Amino acid sequence: MVFDALTSLTGLAGWWSTVTGSGAAGGELRVAHGDAGSLVISVDTADRPRSFAWTVLAYSLNSEWAGTRITFLLSPDVVGLFIWARIGDQRQRSF
């Protein structure tokens, strides 16, 4: 369920307004931010239900994100689901 929410077009559209492309490994996602531009992501891996990784190809709101790799690891936890994300080499966050 969480994997689909973060890899399917329908799931991603729940987080962002308009999403096109494919969330499958080797696919490309384009997230529209209205008139502000878009985010373009390469889907590097999508290993259901445990992990997926993206590389930001372009982001019109912040060009520094281009080339950033974002990796998500999903695992069951005592209180629900633990989501770990690594963003690039320096920024790490758990959700």
Coordinates of N, CA and C in Angstrom, one line a residue:
M1 N 0.8 -1.2 0.0 CA 0.0 0.0 0.0 C 0.9 1.3 0.0
V2 N 1.8 1.3 0.9 CA 2.7 2.5 0.9 C 3.6 2.5 -0.3
F3 N 4.1 1.4 -0.7 CA 4.9 1.3 -2.0 C 4.1 1.9 -3.1
D4 N 2.8 1.5 -3.3 CA 2.0 2.0 -4.4 C 1.7 3.5 -4.2
A5 N 1.6 4.0 -3.0 CA 1.4 5.4 -2.8 C 2.6 6.3 -3.2
L6 N 3.7 5.7 -3.3 CA 4.9 6.4 -3.6 C 5.5 6.0 -5.0
T7 N 4.9 5.1 -5.7 CA 5.4 4.6 -7.0 C 4.4 4.7 -8.1
S8 N 3.1 4.6 -7.8 CA 2.1 4.6 -8.9 C 1.7 6.1 -9.2
L9 N 1.2 6.3 -10.4 CA 0.8 7.6 -10.8 C -0.4 8.1 -9.9
T10 N -1.3 7.2 -9.6 CA -2.5 7.6 -8.8 C -2.0 7.9 -7.4
G11 N -1.1 7.1 -6.8 CA -0.6 7.3 -5.5 C 0.1 8.6 -5.4
L12 N 1.0 8.9 -6.3 CA 1.8 10.1 -6.3 C 1.0 11.3 -6.5
A13 N -0.1 11.2 -7.3 CA -1.0 12.3 -7.6 C -1.7 12.8 -6.3
G14 N -1.8 11.8 -5.3 CA -2.3 12.2 -4.0 C -1.4 13.1 -3.2
W15 N -0.1 13.0 -3.5 CA 0.9 13.8 -2.8 C 1.1 15.1 -3.6
W16 N 1.1 15.0 -4.9 CA 1.4 16.1 -5.8 C 0.2 16.3 -6.7
S17 N 0.1 17.4 -7.4 CA -1.1 17.6 -8.2 C -1.1 16.7 -9.5
T18 N -0.3 16.9 -10.4 CA -0.3 16.2 -11.7 C 1.0 15.4 -11.9
V19 N 0.9 14.1 -12.1 CA 2.1 13.3 -12.3 C 1.8 12.4 -13.5
T20 N 2.8 12.4 -14.4 CA 2.8 11.6 -15.6 C 4.0 10.7 -15.7
G21 N 4.0 9.7 -16.5 CA 5.2 8.9 -16.7 C 4.9 7.5 -16.1
S22 N 6.0 6.9 -15.6 CA 6.0 5.5 -15.1 C 6.8 5.5 -13.8
G23 N 6.3 4.9 -12.7 CA 7.0 4.7 -11.5 C 7.7 3.3 -11.5
A24 N 7.7 2.6 -12.6 CA 8.4 1.3 -12.6 C 9.9 1.6 -12.9
A25 N 10.8 0.6 -12.5 CA 12.2 0.7 -12.7 C 12.5 1.0 -14.1
G26 N 13.3 2.0 -14.4 CA 13.7 2.4 -15.7 C 12.7 3.5 -16.3
G27 N 11.7 3.8 -15.5 CA 10.7 4.8 -15.9 C 11.2 6.2 -15.6
E28 N 10.3 7.2 -15.9 CA 10.6 8.6 -15.7 C 9.3 9.2 -15.2
L29 N 9.3 10.0 -14.1 CA 8.2 10.7 -13.6 C 8.3 12.1 -13.8
R30 N 7.2 12.8 -14.2 CA 7.2 14.2 -14.3 C 6.1 14.8 -13.4
V31 N 6.5 15.6 -12.5 CA 5.5 16.2 -11.5 C 5.3 17.7 -11.9
A32 N 4.1 18.0 -12.2 CA 3.8 19.4 -12.6 C 3.5 20.2 -11.3
H33 N 4.1 21.4 -11.3 CA 3.8 22.4 -10.2 C 3.1 23.6 -10.8
G34 N 2.0 23.3 -11.5 CA 1.3 24.4 -12.1 C 2.2 25.3 -13.0
D35 N 2.0 26.6 -12.9 CA 2.8 27.5 -13.7 C 4.2 27.6 -13.2
A36 N 4.5 27.1 -12.0 CA 5.9 27.2 -11.4 C 6.9 26.3 -12.1
G37 N 6.5 25.3 -12.8 CA 7.4 24.4 -13.5 C 7.2 23.0 -13.1
S38 N 8.3 22.2 -13.2 CA 8.1 20.8 -12.9 C 9.3 20.1 -12.3
L39 N 9.1 18.9 -11.8 CA 10.2 18.0 -11.3 C 10.2 16.8 -12.2
V40 N 11.4 16.4 -12.7 CA 11.6 15.3 -13.5 C 12.5 14.3 -12.8
I41 N 12.0 13.1 -12.6 CA 12.7 12.0 -11.8 C 12.9 10.8 -12.6
S42 N 14.1 10.2 -12.6 CA 14.4 8.9 -13.2 C 14.1 7.9 -12.1
V43 N 13.4 6.8 -12.4 CA 13.1 5.8 -11.5 C 14.3 4.7 -11.7
D44 N 15.2 4.7 -10.8 CA 16.4 3.9 -10.9 C 16.0 2.4 -10.5
T45 N 15.3 2.2 -9.4 CA 14.9 0.9 -9.0 C 13.5 1.0 -8.4
A46 N 12.8 -0.1 -8.4 CA 11.5 -0.2 -7.8 C 11.3 -1.7 -7.4
D47 N 11.8 -2.0 -6.2 CA 11.7 -3.4 -5.8 C 10.6 -3.6 -4.7
R48 N 9.4 -4.0 -5.3 CA 8.2 -4.1 -4.4 C 8.5 -5.2 -3.4
P49 N 8.1 -5.1 -2.2 CA 7.5 -3.9 -1.5 C 8.5 -3.2 -0.7
R50 N 9.8 -3.4 -0.9 CA 10.8 -3.0 0.1 C 11.5 -1.7 -0.2
S51 N 11.8 -1.3 -1.5 CA 12.6 -0.2 -1.7 C 12.4 0.4 -3.1
F52 N 12.8 1.6 -3.3 CA 12.8 2.2 -4.6 C 13.8 3.4 -4.5
A53 N 14.4 3.8 -5.7 CA 15.3 4.9 -5.7 C 15.0 5.7 -7.0
W54 N 15.2 7.0 -6.8 CA 15.0 8.0 -7.8 C 16.3 8.8 -8.0
T55 N 16.5 9.4 -9.2 CA 17.5 10.4 -9.4 C 16.7 11.6 -10.0
V56 N 16.9 12.8 -9.4 CA 16.3 14.0 -9.9 C 17.0 14.4 -11.1
L57 N 16.3 14.5 -12.3 CA 16.9 14.9 -13.5 C 16.9 16.4 -13.7
A58 N 15.8 17.0 -13.3 CA 15.6 18.4 -13.4 C 14.5 18.9 -12.4
Y59 N 14.7 20.1 -11.8 CA 13.7 20.6 -10.9 C 13.7 22.1 -11.1
S60 N 12.6 22.6 -11.7 CA 12.6 24.0 -12.1 C 12.6 25.0 -10.9
L61 N 12.1 24.5 -9.7 CA 12.0 25.4 -8.5 C 13.4 25.4 -7.8
N62 N 14.3 24.5 -8.0 CA 15.6 24.5 -7.4 C 16.5 23.6 -8.2
S63 N 17.3 24.2 -9.0 CA 18.2 23.5 -9.9 C 19.3 22.7 -9.2
E64 N 19.5 23.0 -7.9 CA 20.5 22.3 -7.1 C 20.1 20.8 -6.9
W65 N 18.8 20.5 -7.0 CA 18.4 19.1 -6.8 C 18.8 18.2 -8.0
A66 N 19.1 18.7 -9.1 CA 19.4 17.9 -10.3 C 20.6 17.0 -10.0
G67 N 20.5 15.7 -10.2 CA 21.6 14.8 -9.9 C 21.4 14.1 -8.6
T68 N 20.5 14.6 -7.7 CA 20.3 14.1 -6.4 C 19.6 12.7 -6.5
R69 N 20.2 11.7 -5.8 CA 19.6 10.4 -5.7 C 18.8 10.3 -4.4
I70 N 17.6 9.8 -4.5 CA 16.7 9.7 -3.3 C 16.4 8.2 -3.2
T71 N 16.7 7.6 -2.1 CA 16.5 6.1 -1.9 C 15.5 6.0 -0.7
F72 N 14.5 5.1 -0.9 CA 13.5 4.8 0.1 C 13.6 3.4 0.5
L73 N 13.7 3.1 1.8 CA 13.6 1.7 2.3 C 12.4 1.6 3.1
L74 N 11.6 0.6 2.9 CA 10.3 0.4 3.6 C 10.4 -0.9 4.4
S75 N 10.1 -0.8 5.7 CA 10.1 -2.1 6.5 C 9.0 -2.0 7.6
P76 N 8.4 -3.1 7.9 CA 7.4 -3.2 8.9 C 8.1 -2.8 10.3
D77 N 7.3 -2.1 11.1 CA 7.8 -1.7 12.4 C 6.8 -2.1 13.5
V78 N 7.1 -2.1 14.7 CA 6.2 -2.5 15.8 C 4.9 -1.6 15.7
V79 N 5.1 -0.4 15.4 CA 3.9 0.5 15.4 C 3.4 0.8 14.1
G80 N 3.8 0.1 13.0 CA 3.3 0.4 11.7 C 4.4 0.2 10.7
L81 N 4.8 1.2 9.9 CA 5.7 1.1 8.9 C 6.8 2.1 9.1
F82 N 8.1 1.6 8.9 CA 9.2 2.5 9.0 C 9.7 2.9 7.6
I83 N 9.8 4.1 7.3 CA 10.2 4.6 6.0 C 11.5 5.3 6.2
W84 N 12.6 4.9 5.6 CA 13.9 5.5 5.7 C 14.2 6.1 4.3
A85 N 14.6 7.3 4.3 CA 15.0 7.9 3.0 C 16.4 8.5 3.1
R86 N 17.2 8.3 2.1 CA 18.5 8.9 2.0 C 18.4 9.8 0.8
I87 N 18.8 11.1 1.0 CA 18.7 12.1 0.0 C 20.1 12.5 -0.3
G88 N 20.7 12.1 -1.5 CA 22.0 12.5 -1.8 C 23.0 11.9 -0.8
D89 N 24.1 12.5 -0.6 CA 25.2 12.0 0.3 C 25.1 12.6 1.7
Q90 N 24.4 13.7 1.9 CA 24.5 14.4 3.1 C 23.2 14.4 3.9
R91 N 22.1 14.5 3.2 CA 20.8 14.6 3.9 C 20.1 13.3 4.1
Q92 N 19.9 12.9 5.4 CA 19.2 11.7 5.7 C 18.0 12.0 6.6
R93 N 16.9 11.3 6.3 CA 15.7 11.5 7.1 C 15.0 10.2 7.3
S94 N 14.4 10.1 8.5 CA 13.5 9.0 8.7 C 12.1 9.5 8.9
F95 N 11.1 8.9 8.4 CA 9.7 9.3 8.5 C 8.9 8.4 9.3

